[in-house]
Amino acid sequence: LRVQLVAERAAHAAERRRLASRARELSRRNRDLRRGVRPSVAEAYTLAAITYGVPRAELVRVAACESTHNPHARNGQFLGLFQLGDGFRVRSPYFPALSPWSPYANALAAARVVARAGWSEWECSPRGPFRR
């Protein structure tokens, strides 16, 4: 009886951890949807953050300022979520193999630059609306 009780408690604790993790994920998704972030764009931010170790919140804040989370945003030569210019696209391993309109390629390219050189290439800052 004691062994069964210990096993059931362990199973219950594991289930609580799994449900808590799922609740956190759903909360983040709901927050993203309220901000107008499409699921594929939110997933691109998460992938880029994990791949390059850049805080996801910083990626979200800068993309909101640069493109309002629109992967098809355009401002002259600057394209996509992070408004990457020609110079970014030439130096990035993601282009021309992937489209600059791809939220994944754009977020990964931006996170790669940020991991190496910080946010100095962008007008928008992760700490506030604008750096200047």
mmCIF file with all atom_site columns, C-alpha atoms in Angstrom:
data_model
loop_
_atom_site.group_PDB
_atom_site.id
_atom_site.type_symbol
_atom_site.label_atom_id
_atom_site.label_alt_id
_atom_site.label_comp_id
_atom_site.label_asym_id
_atom_site.label_entity_id
_atom_site.label_seq_id
_atom_site.pdbx_PDB_ins_code
_atom_site.Cartn_x
_atom_site.Cartn_y
_atom_site.Cartn_z
_atom_site.occupancy
_atom_site.B_iso_or_equiv
_atom_site.pdbx_formal_charge
_atom_site.auth_seq_id
_atom_site.auth_comp_id
_atom_site.auth_asym_id
_atom_site.auth_atom_id
_atom_site.pdbx_PDB_model_num
ATOM 1   C CA . LEU A 1 1   ? 0.000  0.000  0.000   1.00 0.00 ? 1   LEU A CA 1
ATOM 2   C CA . ARG A 1 2   ? 2.832  2.392  0.876   1.00 0.00 ? 2   ARG A CA 1
ATOM 3   C CA . VAL A 1 3   ? 4.619  1.718  -2.443  1.00 0.00 ? 3   VAL A CA 1
ATOM 4   C CA . GLN A 1 4   ? 1.413  2.378  -4.352  1.00 0.00 ? 4   GLN A CA 1
ATOM 5   C CA . LEU A 1 5   ? 0.841  5.646  -2.462  1.00 0.00 ? 5   LEU A CA 1
ATOM 6   C CA . VAL A 1 6   ? 4.400  6.847  -3.209  1.00 0.00 ? 6   VAL A CA 1
ATOM 7   C CA . ALA A 1 7   ? 3.978  5.970  -6.898  1.00 0.00 ? 7   ALA A CA 1
ATOM 8   C CA . GLU A 1 8   ? 0.636  7.796  -7.101  1.00 0.00 ? 8   GLU A CA 1
ATOM 9   C CA . ARG A 1 9   ? 2.083  10.891 -5.411  1.00 0.00 ? 9   ARG A CA 1
ATOM 10  C CA . ALA A 1 10  ? 4.992  10.924 -7.854  1.00 0.00 ? 10  ALA A CA 1
ATOM 11  C CA . ALA A 1 11  ? 2.611  10.554 -10.803 1.00 0.00 ? 11  ALA A CA 1
ATOM 12  C CA . HIS A 1 12  ? 0.411  13.329 -9.406  1.00 0.00 ? 12  HIS A CA 1
ATOM 13  C CA . ALA A 1 13  ? 3.421  15.656 -8.953  1.00 0.00 ? 13  ALA A CA 1
ATOM 14  C CA . ALA A 1 14  ? 4.591  14.957 -12.525 1.00 0.00 ? 14  ALA A CA 1
ATOM 15  C CA . GLU A 1 15  ? 1.114  15.691 -13.867 1.00 0.00 ? 15  GLU A CA 1
ATOM 16  C CA . ARG A 1 16  ? 0.963  18.982 -11.906 1.00 0.00 ? 16  ARG A CA 1
ATOM 17  C CA . ARG A 1 17  ? 4.339  20.037 -13.372 1.00 0.00 ? 17  ARG A CA 1
ATOM 18  C CA . ARG A 1 18  ? 3.169  19.165 -16.894 1.00 0.00 ? 18  ARG A CA 1
ATOM 19  C CA . LEU A 1 19  ? -0.075 21.126 -16.447 1.00 0.00 ? 19  LEU A CA 1
ATOM 20  C CA . ALA A 1 20  ? 1.757  24.125 -14.984 1.00 0.00 ? 20  ALA A CA 1
ATOM 21  C CA . SER A 1 21  ? 4.126  24.152 -17.955 1.00 0.00 ? 21  SER A CA 1
ATOM 22  C CA . ARG A 1 22  ? 1.192  23.966 -20.371 1.00 0.00 ? 22  ARG A CA 1
ATOM 23  C CA . ALA A 1 23  ? -0.561 26.804 -18.518 1.00 0.00 ? 23  ALA A CA 1
ATOM 24  C CA . ARG A 1 24  ? 2.536  29.010 -18.861 1.00 0.00 ? 24  ARG A CA 1
ATOM 25  C CA . GLU A 1 25  ? 2.713  28.234 -22.587 1.00 0.00 ? 25  GLU A CA 1
ATOM 26  C CA . LEU A 1 26  ? -0.978 29.055 -23.094 1.00 0.00 ? 26  LEU A CA 1
ATOM 27  C CA . SER A 1 27  ? -0.599 32.261 -21.105 1.00 0.00 ? 27  SER A CA 1
ATOM 28  C CA . ARG A 1 28  ? 2.279  33.360 -23.353 1.00 0.00 ? 28  ARG A CA 1
ATOM 29  C CA . ARG A 1 29  ? 0.252  32.482 -26.471 1.00 0.00 ? 29  ARG A CA 1
ATOM 30  C CA . ASN A 1 30  ? -2.738 34.466 -25.221 1.00 0.00 ? 30  ASN A CA 1
ATOM 31  C CA . ARG A 1 31  ? -0.511 37.439 -24.442 1.00 0.00 ? 31  ARG A CA 1
ATOM 32  C CA . ASP A 1 32  ? 0.973  37.228 -27.959 1.00 0.00 ? 32  ASP A CA 1
ATOM 33  C CA . LEU A 1 33  ? -2.488 37.024 -29.555 1.00 0.00 ? 33  LEU A CA 1
ATOM 34  C CA . ARG A 1 34  ? -3.637 40.082 -27.584 1.00 0.00 ? 34  ARG A CA 1
ATOM 35  C CA . ARG A 1 35  ? -0.618 41.951 -28.969 1.00 0.00 ? 35  ARG A CA 1
ATOM 36  C CA . GLY A 1 36  ? -1.567 40.935 -32.509 1.00 0.00 ? 36  GLY A CA 1
ATOM 37  C CA . VAL A 1 37  ? 1.239  38.394 -32.954 1.00 0.00 ? 37  VAL A CA 1
ATOM 38  C CA . ARG A 1 38  ? 0.424  35.558 -35.353 1.00 0.00 ? 38  ARG A CA 1
ATOM 39  C CA . PRO A 1 39  ? 1.254  32.050 -34.101 1.00 0.00 ? 39  PRO A CA 1
ATOM 40  C CA . SER A 1 40  ? 3.989  31.523 -36.726 1.00 0.00 ? 40  SER A CA 1
ATOM 41  C CA . VAL A 1 41  ? 5.589  34.847 -35.796 1.00 0.00 ? 41  VAL A CA 1
ATOM 42  C CA . ALA A 1 42  ? 5.482  33.997 -32.083 1.00 0.00 ? 42  ALA A CA 1
ATOM 43  C CA . GLU A 1 43  ? 7.083  30.651 -32.860 1.00 0.00 ? 43  GLU A CA 1
ATOM 44  C CA . ALA A 1 44  ? 9.787  32.412 -34.908 1.00 0.00 ? 44  ALA A CA 1
ATOM 45  C CA . TYR A 1 45  ? 10.636 34.633 -31.917 1.00 0.00 ? 45  TYR A CA 1
ATOM 46  C CA . THR A 1 46  ? 10.882 31.598 -29.653 1.00 0.00 ? 46  THR A CA 1
ATOM 47  C CA . LEU A 1 47  ? 13.055 29.678 -32.120 1.00 0.00 ? 47  LEU A CA 1
ATOM 48  C CA . ALA A 1 48  ? 15.417 32.626 -32.610 1.00 0.00 ? 48  ALA A CA 1
ATOM 49  C CA . ALA A 1 49  ? 15.657 33.228 -28.851 1.00 0.00 ? 49  ALA A CA 1
ATOM 50  C CA . ILE A 1 50  ? 16.507 29.599 -28.169 1.00 0.00 ? 50  ILE A CA 1
ATOM 51  C CA . THR A 1 51  ? 18.928 29.299 -31.088 1.00 0.00 ? 51  THR A CA 1
ATOM 52  C CA . TYR A 1 52  ? 20.999 32.411 -30.319 1.00 0.00 ? 52  TYR A CA 1
ATOM 53  C CA . GLY A 1 53  ? 20.356 32.980 -26.604 1.00 0.00 ? 53  GLY A CA 1
ATOM 54  C CA . VAL A 1 54  ? 18.716 36.364 -27.098 1.00 0.00 ? 54  VAL A CA 1
ATOM 55  C CA . PRO A 1 55  ? 15.860 37.119 -24.673 1.00 0.00 ? 55  PRO A CA 1
ATOM 56  C CA . ARG A 1 56  ? 12.530 36.496 -26.387 1.00 0.00 ? 56  ARG A CA 1
ATOM 57  C CA . ALA A 1 57  ? 10.995 39.576 -24.780 1.00 0.00 ? 57  ALA A CA 1
ATOM 58  C CA . GLU A 1 58  ? 13.634 41.769 -26.436 1.00 0.00 ? 58  GLU A CA 1
ATOM 59  C CA . LEU A 1 59  ? 12.925 40.251 -29.848 1.00 0.00 ? 59  LEU A CA 1
ATOM 60  C CA . VAL A 1 60  ? 9.193  40.823 -29.376 1.00 0.00 ? 60  VAL A CA 1
ATOM 61  C CA . ARG A 1 61  ? 9.626  44.426 -28.265 1.00 0.00 ? 61  ARG A CA 1
ATOM 62  C CA . VAL A 1 62  ? 11.949 45.424 -31.107 1.00 0.00 ? 62  VAL A CA 1
ATOM 63  C CA . ALA A 1 63  ? 9.826  43.680 -33.759 1.00 0.00 ? 63  ALA A CA 1
ATOM 64  C CA . ALA A 1 64  ? 6.733  45.428 -32.401 1.00 0.00 ? 64  ALA A CA 1
ATOM 65  C CA . CYS A 1 65  ? 8.468  48.772 -32.833 1.00 0.00 ? 65  CYS A CA 1
ATOM 66  C CA . GLU A 1 66  ? 10.000 47.958 -36.231 1.00 0.00 ? 66  GLU A CA 1
ATOM 67  C CA . SER A 1 67  ? 7.101  46.218 -37.987 1.00 0.00 ? 67  SER A CA 1
ATOM 68  C CA . THR A 1 68  ? 4.184  45.793 -35.559 1.00 0.00 ? 68  THR A CA 1
ATOM 69  C CA . HIS A 1 69  ? 4.820  42.027 -35.879 1.00 0.00 ? 69  HIS A CA 1
ATOM 70  C CA . ASN A 1 70  ? 4.012  42.118 -39.604 1.00 0.00 ? 70  ASN A CA 1
ATOM 71  C CA . PRO A 1 71  ? 6.352  39.743 -41.492 1.00 0.00 ? 71  PRO A CA 1
ATOM 72  C CA . HIS A 1 72  ? 5.472  41.543 -44.747 1.00 0.00 ? 72  HIS A CA 1
ATOM 73  C CA . ALA A 1 73  ? 6.357  45.046 -43.536 1.00 0.00 ? 73  ALA A CA 1
ATOM 74  C CA . ARG A 1 74  ? 8.445  47.112 -45.905 1.00 0.00 ? 74  ARG A CA 1
ATOM 75  C CA . ASN A 1 75  ? 10.193 50.465 -45.578 1.00 0.00 ? 75  ASN A CA 1
ATOM 76  C CA . GLY A 1 76  ? 12.274 51.064 -48.691 1.00 0.00 ? 76  GLY A CA 1
ATOM 77  C CA . GLN A 1 77  ? 15.079 48.515 -48.673 1.00 0.00 ? 77  GLN A CA 1
ATOM 78  C CA . PHE A 1 78  ? 14.188 47.349 -45.156 1.00 0.00 ? 78  PHE A CA 1
ATOM 79  C CA . LEU A 1 79  ? 12.036 44.208 -45.091 1.00 0.00 ? 79  LEU A CA 1
ATOM 80  C CA . GLY A 1 80  ? 10.238 41.897 -42.680 1.00 0.00 ? 80  GLY A CA 1
ATOM 81  C CA . LEU A 1 81  ? 9.750  41.660 -38.952 1.00 0.00 ? 81  LEU A CA 1
ATOM 82  C CA . PHE A 1 82  ? 13.029 43.299 -38.006 1.00 0.00 ? 82  PHE A CA 1
ATOM 83  C CA . GLN A 1 83  ? 13.284 45.543 -41.072 1.00 0.00 ? 83  GLN A CA 1
ATOM 84  C CA . LEU A 1 84  ? 16.528 43.966 -42.249 1.00 0.00 ? 84  LEU A CA 1
ATOM 85  C CA . GLY A 1 85  ? 18.366 45.943 -44.906 1.00 0.00 ? 85  GLY A CA 1
ATOM 86  C CA . ASP A 1 86  ? 20.453 44.755 -47.847 1.00 0.00 ? 86  ASP A CA 1
ATOM 87  C CA . GLY A 1 87  ? 23.602 44.546 -45.705 1.00 0.00 ? 87  GLY A CA 1
ATOM 88  C CA . PHE A 1 88  ? 21.982 42.156 -43.249 1.00 0.00 ? 88  PHE A CA 1
ATOM 89  C CA . ARG A 1 89  ? 20.665 39.965 -46.002 1.00 0.00 ? 89  ARG A CA 1
ATOM 90  C CA . VAL A 1 90  ? 24.049 39.769 -47.759 1.00 0.00 ? 90  VAL A CA 1
ATOM 91  C CA . ARG A 1 91  ? 25.875 38.734 -44.552 1.00 0.00 ? 91  ARG A CA 1
ATOM 92  C CA . SER A 1 92  ? 23.236 36.326 -43.283 1.00 0.00 ? 92  SER A CA 1
ATOM 93  C CA . PRO A 1 93  ? 23.386 32.585 -43.927 1.00 0.00 ? 93  PRO A CA 1
ATOM 94  C CA . TYR A 1 94  ? 19.567 32.536 -44.158 1.00 0.00 ? 94  TYR A CA 1
ATOM 95  C CA . PHE A 1 95  ? 19.307 34.609 -47.331 1.00 0.00 ? 95  PHE A CA 1
ATOM 96  C CA . PRO A 1 96  ? 18.873 34.155 -50.303 1.00 0.00 ? 96  PRO A CA 1
ATOM 97  C CA . ALA A 1 97  ? 17.926 30.534 -49.505 1.00 0.00 ? 97  ALA A CA 1
ATOM 98  C CA . LEU A 1 98  ? 14.921 31.792 -47.508 1.00 0.00 ? 98  LEU A CA 1
ATOM 99  C CA . SER A 1 99  ? 12.621 34.705 -48.191 1.00 0.00 ? 99  SER A CA 1
ATOM 100 C CA . PRO A 1 100 ? 13.114 37.937 -46.231 1.00 0.00 ? 100 PRO A CA 1
ATOM 101 C CA . TRP A 1 101 ? 9.344  37.773 -45.689 1.00 0.00 ? 101 TRP A CA 1
ATOM 102 C CA . SER A 1 102 ? 9.739  34.515 -43.736 1.00 0.00 ? 102 SER A CA 1
ATOM 103 C CA . PRO A 1 103 ? 9.261  35.294 -40.039 1.00 0.00 ? 103 PRO A CA 1
ATOM 104 C CA . TYR A 1 104 ? 11.657 32.465 -39.182 1.00 0.00 ? 104 TYR A CA 1
ATOM 105 C CA . ALA A 1 105 ? 14.478 33.644 -41.459 1.00 0.00 ? 105 ALA A CA 1
ATOM 106 C CA . ASN A 1 106 ? 14.026 37.261 -40.421 1.00 0.00 ? 106 ASN A CA 1
ATOM 107 C CA . ALA A 1 107 ? 13.959 36.513 -36.683 1.00 0.00 ? 107 ALA A CA 1
ATOM 108 C CA . LEU A 1 108 ? 16.918 34.121 -36.884 1.00 0.00 ? 108 LEU A CA 1
ATOM 109 C CA . ALA A 1 109 ? 18.982 36.623 -38.880 1.00 0.00 ? 109 ALA A CA 1
ATOM 110 C CA . ALA A 1 110 ? 18.194 39.415 -36.406 1.00 0.00 ? 110 ALA A CA 1
ATOM 111 C CA . ALA A 1 111 ? 18.938 37.241 -33.358 1.00 0.00 ? 111 ALA A CA 1
ATOM 112 C CA . ARG A 1 112 ? 22.249 36.174 -34.933 1.00 0.00 ? 112 ARG A CA 1
ATOM 113 C CA . VAL A 1 113 ? 23.307 39.820 -35.299 1.00 0.00 ? 113 VAL A CA 1
ATOM 114 C CA . VAL A 1 114 ? 22.095 40.703 -31.799 1.00 0.00 ? 114 VAL A CA 1
ATOM 115 C CA . ALA A 1 115 ? 23.991 37.776 -30.251 1.00 0.00 ? 115 ALA A CA 1
ATOM 116 C CA . ARG A 1 116 ? 27.200 39.041 -31.867 1.00 0.00 ? 116 ARG A CA 1
ATOM 117 C CA . ALA A 1 117 ? 26.852 42.822 -31.781 1.00 0.00 ? 117 ALA A CA 1
ATOM 118 C CA . GLY A 1 118 ? 23.853 43.797 -29.662 1.00 0.00 ? 118 GLY A CA 1
ATOM 119 C CA . TRP A 1 119 ? 20.933 45.993 -30.703 1.00 0.00 ? 119 TRP A CA 1
ATOM 120 C CA . SER A 1 120 ? 23.043 48.881 -32.033 1.00 0.00 ? 120 SER A CA 1
ATOM 121 C CA . GLU A 1 121 ? 21.930 48.220 -35.636 1.00 0.00 ? 121 GLU A CA 1
ATOM 122 C CA . TRP A 1 122 ? 18.292 49.041 -34.852 1.00 0.00 ? 122 TRP A CA 1
ATOM 123 C CA . GLU A 1 123 ? 16.548 52.335 -34.201 1.00 0.00 ? 123 GLU A CA 1
ATOM 124 C CA . CYS A 1 124 ? 14.206 50.611 -31.781 1.00 0.00 ? 124 CYS A CA 1
ATOM 125 C CA . SER A 1 125 ? 15.536 49.476 -28.442 1.00 0.00 ? 125 SER A CA 1
ATOM 126 C CA . PRO A 1 126 ? 14.418 46.470 -26.408 1.00 0.00 ? 126 PRO A CA 1
ATOM 127 C CA . ARG A 1 127 ? 14.371 48.721 -23.330 1.00 0.00 ? 127 ARG A CA 1
ATOM 128 C CA . GLY A 1 128 ? 11.887 51.242 -24.703 1.00 0.00 ? 128 GLY A CA 1
ATOM 129 C CA . PRO A 1 129 ? 10.228 52.486 -27.869 1.00 0.00 ? 129 PRO A CA 1
ATOM 130 C CA . PHE A 1 130 ? 13.294 54.195 -29.353 1.00 0.00 ? 130 PHE A CA 1
ATOM 131 C CA . ARG A 1 131 ? 16.978 54.268 -28.589 1.00 0.00 ? 131 ARG A CA 1
ATOM 132 C CA . ARG A 1 132 ? 17.379 57.978 -29.293 1.00 0.00 ? 132 ARG A CA 1
#
